[in-house]
Coordinates of C-alpha atoms in Angstrom, one line a residue:
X1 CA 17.0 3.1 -4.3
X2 CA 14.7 0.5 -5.4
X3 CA 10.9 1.1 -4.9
X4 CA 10.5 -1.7 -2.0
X5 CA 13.5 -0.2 -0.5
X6 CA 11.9 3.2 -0.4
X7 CA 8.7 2.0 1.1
X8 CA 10.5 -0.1 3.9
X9 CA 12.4 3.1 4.8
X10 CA 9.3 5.2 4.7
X11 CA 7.6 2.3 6.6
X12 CA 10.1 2.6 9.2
X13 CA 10.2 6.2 9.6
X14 CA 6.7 6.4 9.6
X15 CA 5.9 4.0 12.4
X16 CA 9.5 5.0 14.1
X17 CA 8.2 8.8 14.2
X18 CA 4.8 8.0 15.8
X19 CA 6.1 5.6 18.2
X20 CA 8.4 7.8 19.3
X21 CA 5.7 10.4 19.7
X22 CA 3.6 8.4 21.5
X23 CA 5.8 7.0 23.6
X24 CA 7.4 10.1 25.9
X25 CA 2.9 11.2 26.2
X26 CA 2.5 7.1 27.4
X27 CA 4.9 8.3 30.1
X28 CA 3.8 11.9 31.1
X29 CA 0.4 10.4 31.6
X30 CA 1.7 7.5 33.5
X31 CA 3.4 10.0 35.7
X32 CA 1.0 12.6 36.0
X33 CA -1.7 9.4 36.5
X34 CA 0.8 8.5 39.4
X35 CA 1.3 11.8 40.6
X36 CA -3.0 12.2 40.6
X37 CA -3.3 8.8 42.9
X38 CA -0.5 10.2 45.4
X39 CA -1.9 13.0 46.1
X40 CA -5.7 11.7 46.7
X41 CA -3.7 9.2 49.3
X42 CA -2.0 12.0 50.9
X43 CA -5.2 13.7 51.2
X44 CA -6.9 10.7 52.9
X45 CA -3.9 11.1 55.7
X46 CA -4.0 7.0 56.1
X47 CA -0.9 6.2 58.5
X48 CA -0.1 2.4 59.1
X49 CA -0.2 2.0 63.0
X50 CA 2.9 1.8 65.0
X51 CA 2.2 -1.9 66.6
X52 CA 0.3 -4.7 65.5
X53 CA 1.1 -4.9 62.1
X54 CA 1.6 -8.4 60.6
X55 CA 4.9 -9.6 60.0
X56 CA 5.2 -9.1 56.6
X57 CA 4.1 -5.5 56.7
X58 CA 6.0 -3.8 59.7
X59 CA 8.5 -2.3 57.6
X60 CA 5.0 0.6 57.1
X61 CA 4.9 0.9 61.0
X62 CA 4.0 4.5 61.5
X63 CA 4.2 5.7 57.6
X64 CA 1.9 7.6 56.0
X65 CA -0.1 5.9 53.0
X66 CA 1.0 7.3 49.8
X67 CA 1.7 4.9 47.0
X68 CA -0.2 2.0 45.4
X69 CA 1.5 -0.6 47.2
X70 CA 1.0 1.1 50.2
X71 CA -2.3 1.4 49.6
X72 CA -2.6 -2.6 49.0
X73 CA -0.8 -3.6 52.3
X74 CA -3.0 -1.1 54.7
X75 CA -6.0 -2.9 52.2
X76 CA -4.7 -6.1 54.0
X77 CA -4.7 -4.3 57.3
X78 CA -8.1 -3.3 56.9
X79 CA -9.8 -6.8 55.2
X80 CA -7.2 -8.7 58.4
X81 CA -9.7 -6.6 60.8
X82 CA -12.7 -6.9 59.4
X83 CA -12.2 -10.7 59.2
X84 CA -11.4 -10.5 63.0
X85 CA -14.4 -8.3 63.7
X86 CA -16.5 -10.3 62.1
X87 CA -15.5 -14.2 62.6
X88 CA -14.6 -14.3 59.3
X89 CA -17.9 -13.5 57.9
X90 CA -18.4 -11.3 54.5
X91 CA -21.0 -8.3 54.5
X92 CA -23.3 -10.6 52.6
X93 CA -23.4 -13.6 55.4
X94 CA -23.8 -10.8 58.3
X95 CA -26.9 -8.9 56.2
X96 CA -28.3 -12.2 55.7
X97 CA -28.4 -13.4 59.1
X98 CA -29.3 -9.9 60.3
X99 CA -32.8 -10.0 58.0
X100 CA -33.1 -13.9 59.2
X101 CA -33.5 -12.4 62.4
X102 CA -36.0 -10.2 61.0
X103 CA -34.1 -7.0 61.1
X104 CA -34.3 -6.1 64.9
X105 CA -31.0 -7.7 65.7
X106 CA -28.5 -4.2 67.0
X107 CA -25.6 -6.8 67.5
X108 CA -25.6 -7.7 63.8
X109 CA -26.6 -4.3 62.4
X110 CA -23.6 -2.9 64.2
X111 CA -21.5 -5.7 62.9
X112 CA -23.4 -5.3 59.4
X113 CA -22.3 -1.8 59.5
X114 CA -18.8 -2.8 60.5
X115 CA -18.5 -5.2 57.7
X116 CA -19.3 -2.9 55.0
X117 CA -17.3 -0.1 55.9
X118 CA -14.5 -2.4 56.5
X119 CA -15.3 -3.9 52.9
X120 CA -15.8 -0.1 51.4
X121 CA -12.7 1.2 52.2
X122 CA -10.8 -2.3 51.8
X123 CA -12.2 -1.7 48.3
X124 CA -11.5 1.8 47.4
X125 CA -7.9 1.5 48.6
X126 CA -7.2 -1.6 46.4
X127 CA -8.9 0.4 43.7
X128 CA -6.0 2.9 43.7
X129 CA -3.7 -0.1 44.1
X130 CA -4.6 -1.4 40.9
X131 CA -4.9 2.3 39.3
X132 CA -1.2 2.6 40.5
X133 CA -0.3 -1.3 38.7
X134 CA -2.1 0.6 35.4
X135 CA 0.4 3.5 35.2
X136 CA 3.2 1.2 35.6
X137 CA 2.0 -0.5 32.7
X138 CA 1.5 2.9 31.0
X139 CA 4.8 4.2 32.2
X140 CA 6.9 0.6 31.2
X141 CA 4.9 1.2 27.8
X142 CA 5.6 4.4 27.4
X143 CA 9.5 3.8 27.8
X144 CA 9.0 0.6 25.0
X145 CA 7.3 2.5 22.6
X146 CA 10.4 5.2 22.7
X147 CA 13.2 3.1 22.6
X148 CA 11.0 1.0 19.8
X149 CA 10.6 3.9 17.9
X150 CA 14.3 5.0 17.9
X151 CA 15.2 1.8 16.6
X152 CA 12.8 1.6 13.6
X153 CA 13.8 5.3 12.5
X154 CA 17.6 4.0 13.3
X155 CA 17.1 0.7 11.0
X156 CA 15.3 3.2 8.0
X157 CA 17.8 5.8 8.4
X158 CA 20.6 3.2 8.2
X159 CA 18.3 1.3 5.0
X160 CA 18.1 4.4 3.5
X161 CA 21.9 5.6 3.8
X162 CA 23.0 1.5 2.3
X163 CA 23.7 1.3 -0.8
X164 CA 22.0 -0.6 -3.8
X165 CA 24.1 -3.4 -4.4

């Protein structure tokens, strides 16, 4: 075997074999990461109401929130009724007006109070949303790098095994 040869084939191997360990510990993590996120959701024992969800998002009605996109559609729920609540006003325009009027003002305290709860746990569950998008990514990665990795210690092992003509 010529000396290029036998550095392509070790090339191969060599970044075949450590694909294909990384690539099943991209997934684990993925999964356990996955697994981590369920569980905090469970724990927060979220349930979509039975009525009164929009149109697009009725298919939750009565479900308990335990996935990312869960998570994202009852985030829509929440920022829908904060918007109602509040006239369509963020935390920031309500806090403003509430120290224009010099901080006395129960109305928009209350509504202050509304909107940034609203807005926290809007927040938080679009945070595990996006953690649950990450782990796909890891996961889909994961499942690249393996098959990847099969194929470049396939293509040496097949280099290697050719003959020198």
């Amino acid at each position: 075997m010529s000396d290029m040869r036998g550095l392509t084939v070790a090339l191969l191997g060599a970044v075949g074999v450590a694909m294909l360990a990384a690539g099943p510990v991209m997934v684990v993590r993925g999964k356990e990461g996955r697994d981590e996120i369920r569980d905090e959701l469970r724990r927060q024992t979220i349930t979509f109401p039975d009525k009164g969800l929009p149109a697009g998002l009725t298919p939750y009605a009565g479900r308990p929130v335990t996935t990312g996109p869960q998570a994202r559609a009852y985030a829509q729920v929440i920022g829908d009724n904060v918007r109602q609540a509040t006239g369509g006003r963020t935390y920031s325009e309500i806090s403003a007006e509430f120290m224009a009027a010099g901080g006395e003002d129960e109305n928009l305290a209350a509504l202050r109070q509304t909107a940034f709860m609203g807005e926290t746990l809007r927040a938080s569950l679009m945070g595990s949303y996006q953690a649950w998008q990450l782990t796909s990514l890891v996961i889909g990665l994961g499942a690249l790098l393996t098959g990847a990795g099969a194929a470049f210690v396939a293509a040496g092992a097949a280099l290697a095994s050719g003959d020198d003509r």
